[in-house]
Coordinates of C-alpha atoms in Angstrom, one line a residue:
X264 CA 14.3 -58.6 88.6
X265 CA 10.0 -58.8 88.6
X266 CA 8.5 -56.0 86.7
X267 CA 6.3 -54.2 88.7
X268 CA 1.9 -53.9 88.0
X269 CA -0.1 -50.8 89.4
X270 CA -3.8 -51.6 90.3
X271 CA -5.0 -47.8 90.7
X272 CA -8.5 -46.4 92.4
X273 CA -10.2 -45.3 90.1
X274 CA -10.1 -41.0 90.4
X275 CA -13.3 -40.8 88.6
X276 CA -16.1 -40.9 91.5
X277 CA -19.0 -42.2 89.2
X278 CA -16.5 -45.0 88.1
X279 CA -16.6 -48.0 91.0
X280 CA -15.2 -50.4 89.1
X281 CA -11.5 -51.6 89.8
X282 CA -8.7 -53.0 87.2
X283 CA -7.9 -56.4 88.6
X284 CA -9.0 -59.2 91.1
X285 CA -8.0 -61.2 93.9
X286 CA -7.9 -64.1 91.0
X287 CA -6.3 -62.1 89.0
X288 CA -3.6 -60.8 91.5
X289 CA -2.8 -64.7 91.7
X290 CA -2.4 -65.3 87.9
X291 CA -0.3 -61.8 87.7
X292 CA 2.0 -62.9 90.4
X293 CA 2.4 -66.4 88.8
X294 CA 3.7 -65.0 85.7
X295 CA 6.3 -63.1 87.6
X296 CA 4.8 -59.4 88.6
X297 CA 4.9 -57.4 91.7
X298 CA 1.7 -56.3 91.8
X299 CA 0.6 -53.0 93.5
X300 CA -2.9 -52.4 94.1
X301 CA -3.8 -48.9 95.7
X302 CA -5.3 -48.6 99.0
X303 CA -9.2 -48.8 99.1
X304 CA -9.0 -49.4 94.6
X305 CA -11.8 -52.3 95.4
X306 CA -14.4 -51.1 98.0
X307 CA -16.5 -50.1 95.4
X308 CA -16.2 -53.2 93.6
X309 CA -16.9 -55.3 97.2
X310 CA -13.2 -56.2 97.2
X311 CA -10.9 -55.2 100.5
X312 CA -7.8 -54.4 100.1
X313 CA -7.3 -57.7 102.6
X314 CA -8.5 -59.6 99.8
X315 CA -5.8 -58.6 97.4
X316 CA -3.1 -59.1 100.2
X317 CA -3.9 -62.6 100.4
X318 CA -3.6 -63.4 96.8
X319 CA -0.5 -61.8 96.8
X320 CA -0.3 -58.2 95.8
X321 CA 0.8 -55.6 98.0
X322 CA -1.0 -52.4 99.3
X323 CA 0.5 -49.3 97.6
X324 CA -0.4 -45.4 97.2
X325 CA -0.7 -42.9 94.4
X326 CA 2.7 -42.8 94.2
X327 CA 3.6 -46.1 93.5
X328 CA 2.1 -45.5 90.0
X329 CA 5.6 -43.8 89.6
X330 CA 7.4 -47.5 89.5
X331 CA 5.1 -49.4 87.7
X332 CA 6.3 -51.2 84.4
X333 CA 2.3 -52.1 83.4
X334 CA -0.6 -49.9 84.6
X335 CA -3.8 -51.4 85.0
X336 CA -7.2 -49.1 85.0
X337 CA -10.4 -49.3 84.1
X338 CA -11.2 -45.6 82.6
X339 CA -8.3 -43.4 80.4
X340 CA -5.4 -41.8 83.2
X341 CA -6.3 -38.4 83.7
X342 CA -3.5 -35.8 82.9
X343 CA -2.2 -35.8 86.7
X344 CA -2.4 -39.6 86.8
X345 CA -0.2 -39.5 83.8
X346 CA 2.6 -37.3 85.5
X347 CA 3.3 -39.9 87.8
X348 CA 4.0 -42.4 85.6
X349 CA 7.7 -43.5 84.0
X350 CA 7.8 -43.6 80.4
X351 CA 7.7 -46.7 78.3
X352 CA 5.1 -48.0 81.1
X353 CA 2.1 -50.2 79.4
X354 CA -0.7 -48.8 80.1
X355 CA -4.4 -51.0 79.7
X356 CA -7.4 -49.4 79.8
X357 CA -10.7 -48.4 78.6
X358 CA -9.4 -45.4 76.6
X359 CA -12.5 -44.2 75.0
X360 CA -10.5 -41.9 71.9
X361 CA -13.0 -41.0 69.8
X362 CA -13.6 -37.4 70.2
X363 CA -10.9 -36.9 72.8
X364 CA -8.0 -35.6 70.5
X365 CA -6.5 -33.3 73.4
X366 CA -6.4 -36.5 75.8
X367 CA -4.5 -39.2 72.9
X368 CA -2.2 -36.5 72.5
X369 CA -1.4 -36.6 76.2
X370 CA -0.7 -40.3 76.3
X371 CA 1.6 -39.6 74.3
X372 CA 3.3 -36.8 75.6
X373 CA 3.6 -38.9 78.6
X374 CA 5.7 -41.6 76.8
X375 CA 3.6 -44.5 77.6
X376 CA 2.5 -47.3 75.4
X377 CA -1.3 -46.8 75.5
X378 CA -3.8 -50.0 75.0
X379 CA -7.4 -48.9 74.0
X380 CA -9.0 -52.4 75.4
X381 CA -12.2 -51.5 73.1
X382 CA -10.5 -52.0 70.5
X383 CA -9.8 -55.7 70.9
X384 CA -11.1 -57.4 67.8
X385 CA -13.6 -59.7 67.7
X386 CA -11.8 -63.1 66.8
X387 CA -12.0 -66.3 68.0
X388 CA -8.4 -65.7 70.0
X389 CA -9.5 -62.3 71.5
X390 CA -13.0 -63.3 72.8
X391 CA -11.5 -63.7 76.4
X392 CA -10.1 -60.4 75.9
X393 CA -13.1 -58.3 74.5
X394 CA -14.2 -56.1 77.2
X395 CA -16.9 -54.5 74.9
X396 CA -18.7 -57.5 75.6
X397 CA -17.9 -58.7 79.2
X398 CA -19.1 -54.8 80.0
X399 CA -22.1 -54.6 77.5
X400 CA -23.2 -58.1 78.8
X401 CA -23.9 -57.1 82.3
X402 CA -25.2 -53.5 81.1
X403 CA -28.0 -55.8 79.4
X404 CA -28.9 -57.4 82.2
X405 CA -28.9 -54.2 84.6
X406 CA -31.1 -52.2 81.6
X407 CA -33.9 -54.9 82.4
X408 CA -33.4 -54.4 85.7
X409 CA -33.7 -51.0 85.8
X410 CA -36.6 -50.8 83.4
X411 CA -38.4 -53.3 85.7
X412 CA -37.7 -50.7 88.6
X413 CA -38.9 -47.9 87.4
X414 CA -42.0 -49.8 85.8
X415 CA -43.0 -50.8 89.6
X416 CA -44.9 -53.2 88.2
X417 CA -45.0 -57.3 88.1
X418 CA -43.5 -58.3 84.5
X419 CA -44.4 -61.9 84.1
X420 CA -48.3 -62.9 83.9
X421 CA -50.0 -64.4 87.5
X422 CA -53.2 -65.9 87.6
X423 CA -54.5 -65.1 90.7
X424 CA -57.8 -65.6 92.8
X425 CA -58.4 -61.8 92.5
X426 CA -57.5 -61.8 88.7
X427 CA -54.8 -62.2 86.5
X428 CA -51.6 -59.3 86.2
X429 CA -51.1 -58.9 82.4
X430 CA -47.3 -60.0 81.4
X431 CA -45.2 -56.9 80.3
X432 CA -44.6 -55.6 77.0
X433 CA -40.8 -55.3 76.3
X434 CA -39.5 -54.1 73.0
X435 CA -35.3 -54.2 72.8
X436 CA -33.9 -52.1 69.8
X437 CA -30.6 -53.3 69.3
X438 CA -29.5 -57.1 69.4
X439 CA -26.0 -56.7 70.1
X440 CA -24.6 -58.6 73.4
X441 CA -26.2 -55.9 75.4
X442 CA -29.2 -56.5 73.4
X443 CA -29.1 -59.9 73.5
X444 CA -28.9 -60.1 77.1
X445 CA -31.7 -57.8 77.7
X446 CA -33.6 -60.4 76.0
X447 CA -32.8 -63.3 78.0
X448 CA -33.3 -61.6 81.0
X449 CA -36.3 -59.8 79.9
X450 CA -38.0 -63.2 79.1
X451 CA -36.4 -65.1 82.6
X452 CA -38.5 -62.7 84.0
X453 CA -41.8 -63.5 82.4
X454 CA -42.1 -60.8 80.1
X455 CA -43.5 -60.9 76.4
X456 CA -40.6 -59.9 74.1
X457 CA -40.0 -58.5 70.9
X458 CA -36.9 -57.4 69.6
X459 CA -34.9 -55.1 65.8
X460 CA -31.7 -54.6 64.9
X461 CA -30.4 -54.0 61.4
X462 CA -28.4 -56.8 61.2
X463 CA -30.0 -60.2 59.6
X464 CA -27.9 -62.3 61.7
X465 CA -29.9 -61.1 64.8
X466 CA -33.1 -62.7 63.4
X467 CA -32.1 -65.6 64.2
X468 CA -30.6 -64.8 67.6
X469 CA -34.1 -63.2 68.6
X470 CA -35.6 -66.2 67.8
X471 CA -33.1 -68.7 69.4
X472 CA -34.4 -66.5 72.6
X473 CA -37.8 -66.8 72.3
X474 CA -38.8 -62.8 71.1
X475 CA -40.5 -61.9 67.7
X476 CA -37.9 -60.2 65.7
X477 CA -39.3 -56.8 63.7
X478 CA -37.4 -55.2 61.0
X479 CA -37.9 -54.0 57.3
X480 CA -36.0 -57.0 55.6
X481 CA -35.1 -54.8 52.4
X482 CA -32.1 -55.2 50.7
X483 CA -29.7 -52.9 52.7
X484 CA -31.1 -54.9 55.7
X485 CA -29.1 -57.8 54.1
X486 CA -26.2 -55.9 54.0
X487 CA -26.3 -54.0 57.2
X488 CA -23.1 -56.1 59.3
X489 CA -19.5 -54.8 58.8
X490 CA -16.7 -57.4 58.9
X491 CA -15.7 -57.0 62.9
X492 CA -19.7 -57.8 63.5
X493 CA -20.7 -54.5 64.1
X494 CA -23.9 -52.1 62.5
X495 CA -23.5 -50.3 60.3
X496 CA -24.8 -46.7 59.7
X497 CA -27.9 -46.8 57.6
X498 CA -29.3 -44.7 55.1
X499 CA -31.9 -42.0 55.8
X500 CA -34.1 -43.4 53.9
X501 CA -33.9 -47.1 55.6
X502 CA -34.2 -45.1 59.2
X503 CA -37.2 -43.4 58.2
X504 CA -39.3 -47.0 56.6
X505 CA -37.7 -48.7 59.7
X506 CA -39.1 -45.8 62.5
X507 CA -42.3 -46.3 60.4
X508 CA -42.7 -49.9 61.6
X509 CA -41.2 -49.5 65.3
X510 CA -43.8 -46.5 65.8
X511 CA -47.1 -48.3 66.1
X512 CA -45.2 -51.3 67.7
X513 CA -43.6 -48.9 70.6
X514 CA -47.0 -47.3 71.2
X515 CA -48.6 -50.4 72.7
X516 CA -45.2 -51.1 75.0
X517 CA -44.5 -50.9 78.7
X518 CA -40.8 -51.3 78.7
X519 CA -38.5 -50.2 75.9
X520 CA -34.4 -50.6 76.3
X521 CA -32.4 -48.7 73.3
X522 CA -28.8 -50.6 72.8
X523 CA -27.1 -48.9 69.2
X524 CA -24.1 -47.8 69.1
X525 CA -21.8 -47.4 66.3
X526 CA -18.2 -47.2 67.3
X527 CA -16.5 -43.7 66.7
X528 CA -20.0 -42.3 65.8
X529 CA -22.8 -40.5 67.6
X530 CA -25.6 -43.3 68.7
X531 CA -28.5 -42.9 66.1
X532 CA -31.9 -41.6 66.9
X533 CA -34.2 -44.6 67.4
X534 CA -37.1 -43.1 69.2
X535 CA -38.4 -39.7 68.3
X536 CA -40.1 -37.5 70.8
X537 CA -43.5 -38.3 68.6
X538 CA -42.9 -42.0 69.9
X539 CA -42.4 -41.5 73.2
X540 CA -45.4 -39.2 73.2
X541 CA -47.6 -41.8 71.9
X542 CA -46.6 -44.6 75.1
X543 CA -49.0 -45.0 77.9
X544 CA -48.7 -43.4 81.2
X545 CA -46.4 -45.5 83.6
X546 CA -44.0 -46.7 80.2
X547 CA -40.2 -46.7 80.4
X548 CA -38.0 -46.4 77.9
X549 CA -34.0 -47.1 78.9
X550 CA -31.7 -45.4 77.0
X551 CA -28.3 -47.5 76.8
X552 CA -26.6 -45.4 74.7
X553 CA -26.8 -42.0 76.8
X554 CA -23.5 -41.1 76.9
X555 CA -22.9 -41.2 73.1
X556 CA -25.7 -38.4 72.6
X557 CA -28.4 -41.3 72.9
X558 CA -30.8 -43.5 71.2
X559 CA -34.0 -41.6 72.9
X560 CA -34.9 -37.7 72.1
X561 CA -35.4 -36.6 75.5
X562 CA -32.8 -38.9 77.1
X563 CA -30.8 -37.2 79.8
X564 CA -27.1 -38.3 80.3
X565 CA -27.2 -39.4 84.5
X566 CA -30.8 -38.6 85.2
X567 CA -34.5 -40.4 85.2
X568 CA -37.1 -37.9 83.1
X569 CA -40.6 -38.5 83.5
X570 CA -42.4 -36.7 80.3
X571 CA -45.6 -34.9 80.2
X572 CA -47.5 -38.0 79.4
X573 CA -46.2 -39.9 82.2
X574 CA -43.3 -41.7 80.6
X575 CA -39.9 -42.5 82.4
X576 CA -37.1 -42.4 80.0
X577 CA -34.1 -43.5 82.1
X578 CA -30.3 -42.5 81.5
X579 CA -28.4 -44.1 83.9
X580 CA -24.2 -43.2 83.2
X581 CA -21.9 -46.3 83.1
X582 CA -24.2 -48.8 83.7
X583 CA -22.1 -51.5 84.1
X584 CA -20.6 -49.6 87.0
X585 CA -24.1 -50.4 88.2
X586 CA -23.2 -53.7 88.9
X587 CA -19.5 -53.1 89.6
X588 CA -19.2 -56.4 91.9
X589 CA -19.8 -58.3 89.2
X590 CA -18.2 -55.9 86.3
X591 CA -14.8 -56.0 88.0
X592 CA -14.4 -59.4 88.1
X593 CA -15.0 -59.8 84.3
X594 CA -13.4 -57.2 83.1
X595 CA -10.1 -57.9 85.0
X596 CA -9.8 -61.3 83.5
X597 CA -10.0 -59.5 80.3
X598 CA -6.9 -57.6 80.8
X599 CA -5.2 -60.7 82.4
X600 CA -6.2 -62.1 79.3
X601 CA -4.5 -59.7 77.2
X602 CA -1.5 -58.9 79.2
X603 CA -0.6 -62.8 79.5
X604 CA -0.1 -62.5 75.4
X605 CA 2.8 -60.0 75.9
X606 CA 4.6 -61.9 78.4
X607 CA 7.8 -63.8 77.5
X608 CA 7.1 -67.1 79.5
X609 CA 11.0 -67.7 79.9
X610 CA 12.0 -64.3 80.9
X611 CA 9.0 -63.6 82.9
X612 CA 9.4 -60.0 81.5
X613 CA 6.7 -58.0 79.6
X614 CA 7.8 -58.1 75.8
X615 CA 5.7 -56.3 73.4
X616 CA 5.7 -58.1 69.8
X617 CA 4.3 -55.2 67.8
X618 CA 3.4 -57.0 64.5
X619 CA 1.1 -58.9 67.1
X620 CA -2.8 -58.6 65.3
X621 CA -4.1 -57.9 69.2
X622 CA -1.4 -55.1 69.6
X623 CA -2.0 -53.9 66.4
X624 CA -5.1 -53.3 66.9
X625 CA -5.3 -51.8 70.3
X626 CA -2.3 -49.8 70.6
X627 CA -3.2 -46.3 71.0
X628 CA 0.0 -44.8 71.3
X629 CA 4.0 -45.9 71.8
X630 CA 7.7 -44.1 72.3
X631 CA 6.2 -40.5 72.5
X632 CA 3.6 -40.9 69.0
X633 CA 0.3 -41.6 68.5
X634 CA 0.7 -45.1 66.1
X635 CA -3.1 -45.7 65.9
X636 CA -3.9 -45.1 62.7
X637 CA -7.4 -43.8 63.3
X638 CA -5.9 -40.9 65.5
X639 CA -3.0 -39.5 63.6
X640 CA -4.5 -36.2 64.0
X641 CA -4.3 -36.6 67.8
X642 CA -0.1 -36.1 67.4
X643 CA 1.0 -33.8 70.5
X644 CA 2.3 -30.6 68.6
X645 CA 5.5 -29.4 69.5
X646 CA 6.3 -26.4 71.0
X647 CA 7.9 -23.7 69.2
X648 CA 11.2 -23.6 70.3
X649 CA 11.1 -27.5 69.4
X650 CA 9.6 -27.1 66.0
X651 CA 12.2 -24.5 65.5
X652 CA 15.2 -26.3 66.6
X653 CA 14.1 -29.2 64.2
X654 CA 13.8 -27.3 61.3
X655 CA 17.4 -25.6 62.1
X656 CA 18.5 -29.3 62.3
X657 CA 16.9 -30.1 59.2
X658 CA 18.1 -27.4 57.4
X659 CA 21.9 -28.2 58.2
X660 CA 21.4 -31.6 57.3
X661 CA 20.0 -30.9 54.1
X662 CA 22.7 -28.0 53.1
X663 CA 25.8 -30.2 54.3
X664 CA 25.0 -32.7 51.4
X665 CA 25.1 -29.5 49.2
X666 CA 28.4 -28.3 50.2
X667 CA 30.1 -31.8 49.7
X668 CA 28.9 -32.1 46.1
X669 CA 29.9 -28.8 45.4
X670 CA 33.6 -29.7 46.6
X671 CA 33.7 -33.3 44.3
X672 CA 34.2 -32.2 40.3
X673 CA 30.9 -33.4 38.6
X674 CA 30.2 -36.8 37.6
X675 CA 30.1 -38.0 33.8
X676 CA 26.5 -37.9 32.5
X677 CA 25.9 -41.8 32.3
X678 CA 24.6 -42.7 28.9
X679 CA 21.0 -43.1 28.2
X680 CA 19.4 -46.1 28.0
X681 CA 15.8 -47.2 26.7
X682 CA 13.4 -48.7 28.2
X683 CA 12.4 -52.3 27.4
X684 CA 8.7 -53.0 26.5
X685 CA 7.2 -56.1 26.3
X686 CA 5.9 -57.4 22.9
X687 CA 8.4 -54.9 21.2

C-alpha cells in the first residue's frame, strides 16, 4: 500500500512559500507516494493547485494532514497543526529550535519524527539538500535588490551627454552564500564593491568576484572558520580593531547589506549607531540578519527606518519569502532531495536508517523524545500523575529484586583475588 505525503499551506501569513513543486510532485509520485497537497498551498508561490494536479498529486484539506505518513512544510507545525497529525509521521521542515524549547518539546509530545532541514551538514553528499543555502542564496540576491530600491538611484556608472551618474558604493559584511551572492549581483549591476568577513577563505572568494576584500588579517582571523564552514564568534577585542577599520570605510558608502549569522547565537553587532550616523543622506543599509536580533543598531524586525540623518536601514522579515516563486522551487528539491535518502527503493516505503550521518544530524525529535543532542533540555515534562505512576513502577521494580534475595540463603563470599600489574 503507497504511504501517503501532505503538502500543507503554510498557516503563517508572512510565510508564501510552499513545501513542494509540480516537479517535485512527479519525483514523489515516482518513488511510490500519494501525495496531498492542500488547496490554495501554492498561490503564493505562483503555483495553482491545477498545476500540482497534473503532476500527479491530489487536492486535499486541513484534514488530510491526519493520514499523512511524511509531512512536508516550509516553517515548524504550529501546536494545532500538530494535533492533526498521526504519530510516527516524518515531519521535514524548517524547524528553527534554537530558543524555542516549549515548541521542540511539542514535537515531541506529538509523537512525530521531527527533521530540522537547517541542520543538514555541509558535505559534499548533502549540498542538494542544504536549504540554508538554496534560501540564503536568493536572500542575497533580493538584499541587493532591495538596497537598490530604497537607494532610488542608478547603481552602475553612465556617461551621458548631460554628465556622468557616479557608480554606487556597496560594502557587503558577511561573505557567506548570502554574502557572496550579494556580490555578484551587486557588481552585475554596475556597482563598485567591497566586501569582510572573518573568515580567510572569503578573501579569496571576494576576489574571484571582482570586490576588494577588507579585514584585520591578525592571527585569530586565520583561525576564524569552524569545521561545518561556518564563523565563528570572535573576541571582543578582534570586534572592536575590526569595527575600527569598517567605520571610515562605511562612512563614504551608499549601500551597505549585513549577512552574519552564527547558528544558535544572537547575530553580532556589525554597525554601531555611531556608523550609521556618520553615512550620507539617501544611504541604506540592509540588515539580513533582523530576525536574529540583527547585524544593525537601529534595525527594526519587518519595517524600513529612515534615521535622523537621512539613512534607510531596511529589515525586511523572511526575505527569501520575498522571492517565494523562485524560493519554492529550490527549496522543495531540497526536501525531495532528502526524503529520496530514506526511501527503500524495493519496498517503495519510507525507512528511516537512524545511524544515517544526514539523520543524525537533522533529526530533531523521534518515538515521543527529543534525540537531538543540542536540545535535551527541550524534553516534554510529564505530568504529575505520570511522573508519579513511574516512580511507583520504579519503586516496585527495584524492591521485588530485594524480596527474592532475601528469600535465597546468602551466597559464599568468593575468594579474593589480586590484581595483575604489568612489569610486576
Amino acid at each position: 500500500m503507497a504511504q501517503t505525503i501532505f503538502v500543507p499551506k503554510e498557516v503563517d501569513l508572512n510565510e508564501p512559500r510552499v513545501a513542494a513543486s509540480p516537479d517535485t510532485v512527479k519525483r514523489l509520485a515516482a518513488l511510490g507516494f500519494d501525495v496531498i497537497v492542500e488547496t490554495g498551498a501554492g498561490l503564493n508561490s505562483r503555483i495553482i493547485d491545477a498545476e500540482f494536479t497534473a503532476a500527479g498529486a491530489k487536492i486535499g484539506k486541513v484534514s488530510d494532514a491526519g493520514k499523512a505518513d511524511v509531512v512536508l512544510k516550509v516553517r515548524r507545525p504550529s501546536d494545532a497543526e500538530l494535533k492533526g497529525y498521526k504519530a510516527g509521521a516524518a515531519v521535514l521542515a524548517i524547524m528553527d529550535p534554537y530558543g524555542n524549547d516549549a515548541a521542540v518539546a511539542a514535537l515531541a509530545k506529538a509523537g512525530v519524527t521531527a527533521f530540522s532541514m537547517e541542520f543538514m551538514p555541509r558535505i559534499t553528499r548533502a549540498q542538494s539538500m542544504d536549504v540554508l543555502s538554496s534560501q540564503a542564496n536568493l536572500a542575497g540576491y533580493q538584499a541587493v535588490i532591495d538596497g537598490a530600491a530604497e537607494y532610488d538611484r542608478a547603481l552602475p556608472m553612465m556617461m551621458t551627454a548631460a554628465g556622468t551618474v557616479p557608480a554606487a558604493k556597496i560594502f557587503v559584511m558577511g561573505v557567506g552564500v548570502a554574502g557572496l551572492q550579494a556580490i555578484a549581483t551587486a557588481r552585475r549591476l554596475g556597482g563598485i564593491v567591497t566586501a569582510t568577513d572573518v573568515r580567510p577563505a572569503a578573501k579569496e572568494q571576494v576576489a574571484s568576484l571582482g570586490a576588494k576584500f577588507l579585514a584585520v588579517e591578525d592571527e585569530e582571523f586565520k583561525a576564524a572558520e569552524t569545521a561545518g564552514g561556518y564563523a565563528k564568534e570572535m573576541s571582543k577585542e578582534y570586534q572592536a580593531k575590526q569595527a575600527a577599520l569598517t567605520a571610515e570605510h562605511i562612512a563614504k558608502q551608499d549601500i551597505v547589506i549585513t549577512t552574519a549569522l552564527i547558528p544558535g547565537r544572537p547575530a553580532p553587532k556589525l554597525v554601531s549607531a555611531a556608523m550609521v550616523a556618520s553615512m550620507k543622506a539617501g544611504s541604506v543599509i540592509v540588515d539580513l540578519a533582523v530576525e536574529r536580533g540583527g547585524n544593525v543598531e537601529g534595525a527594526v524586525p519587518g519595517k524600513v527606518v529612515t534615521t535622523a540623518n537621512g539613512v534607510k536601514i531596511v529589515g525586511h522579515l523572511n526575505v527569501p519569502g520575498r522571492v517565494a516563486a523562485s524560493a519554492s522551487l529550490l527549496y522543495a528539491k531540497n526536501l525531495f532531495a532528502f526524503l529520496e535518502t530514506m526511501v527503500d527503493k524495493g519496498t517503495k516505503q519510507l525507512a528511516i536508517n537512524r545511524e544515517d550521518d544526514l539523520v543524525k544530524a537533522t533529526m530533531l525529535t523521534d518515538g515521543g523524545k527529543v534525540v537531538h543532542p543540542n536540545f535535551a533540555n527541550a524534553a516534554p515534562a510529564q505530568s504529575e500523575p505520570a511522573a508519579k505512576a513511574t516512580r511507583t513502577a520504579e519503586a516496585k521494580s527495584e524492591a521485588a529484586p530485594k524480596k527474592a534475595a532475601a528469600k535465597k540463603p546468602a551466597a559464599k563470599k568468593p575468594a579474593t583475588v589480586k590484581p595483575i600489574v604489568p612489569g610486576k
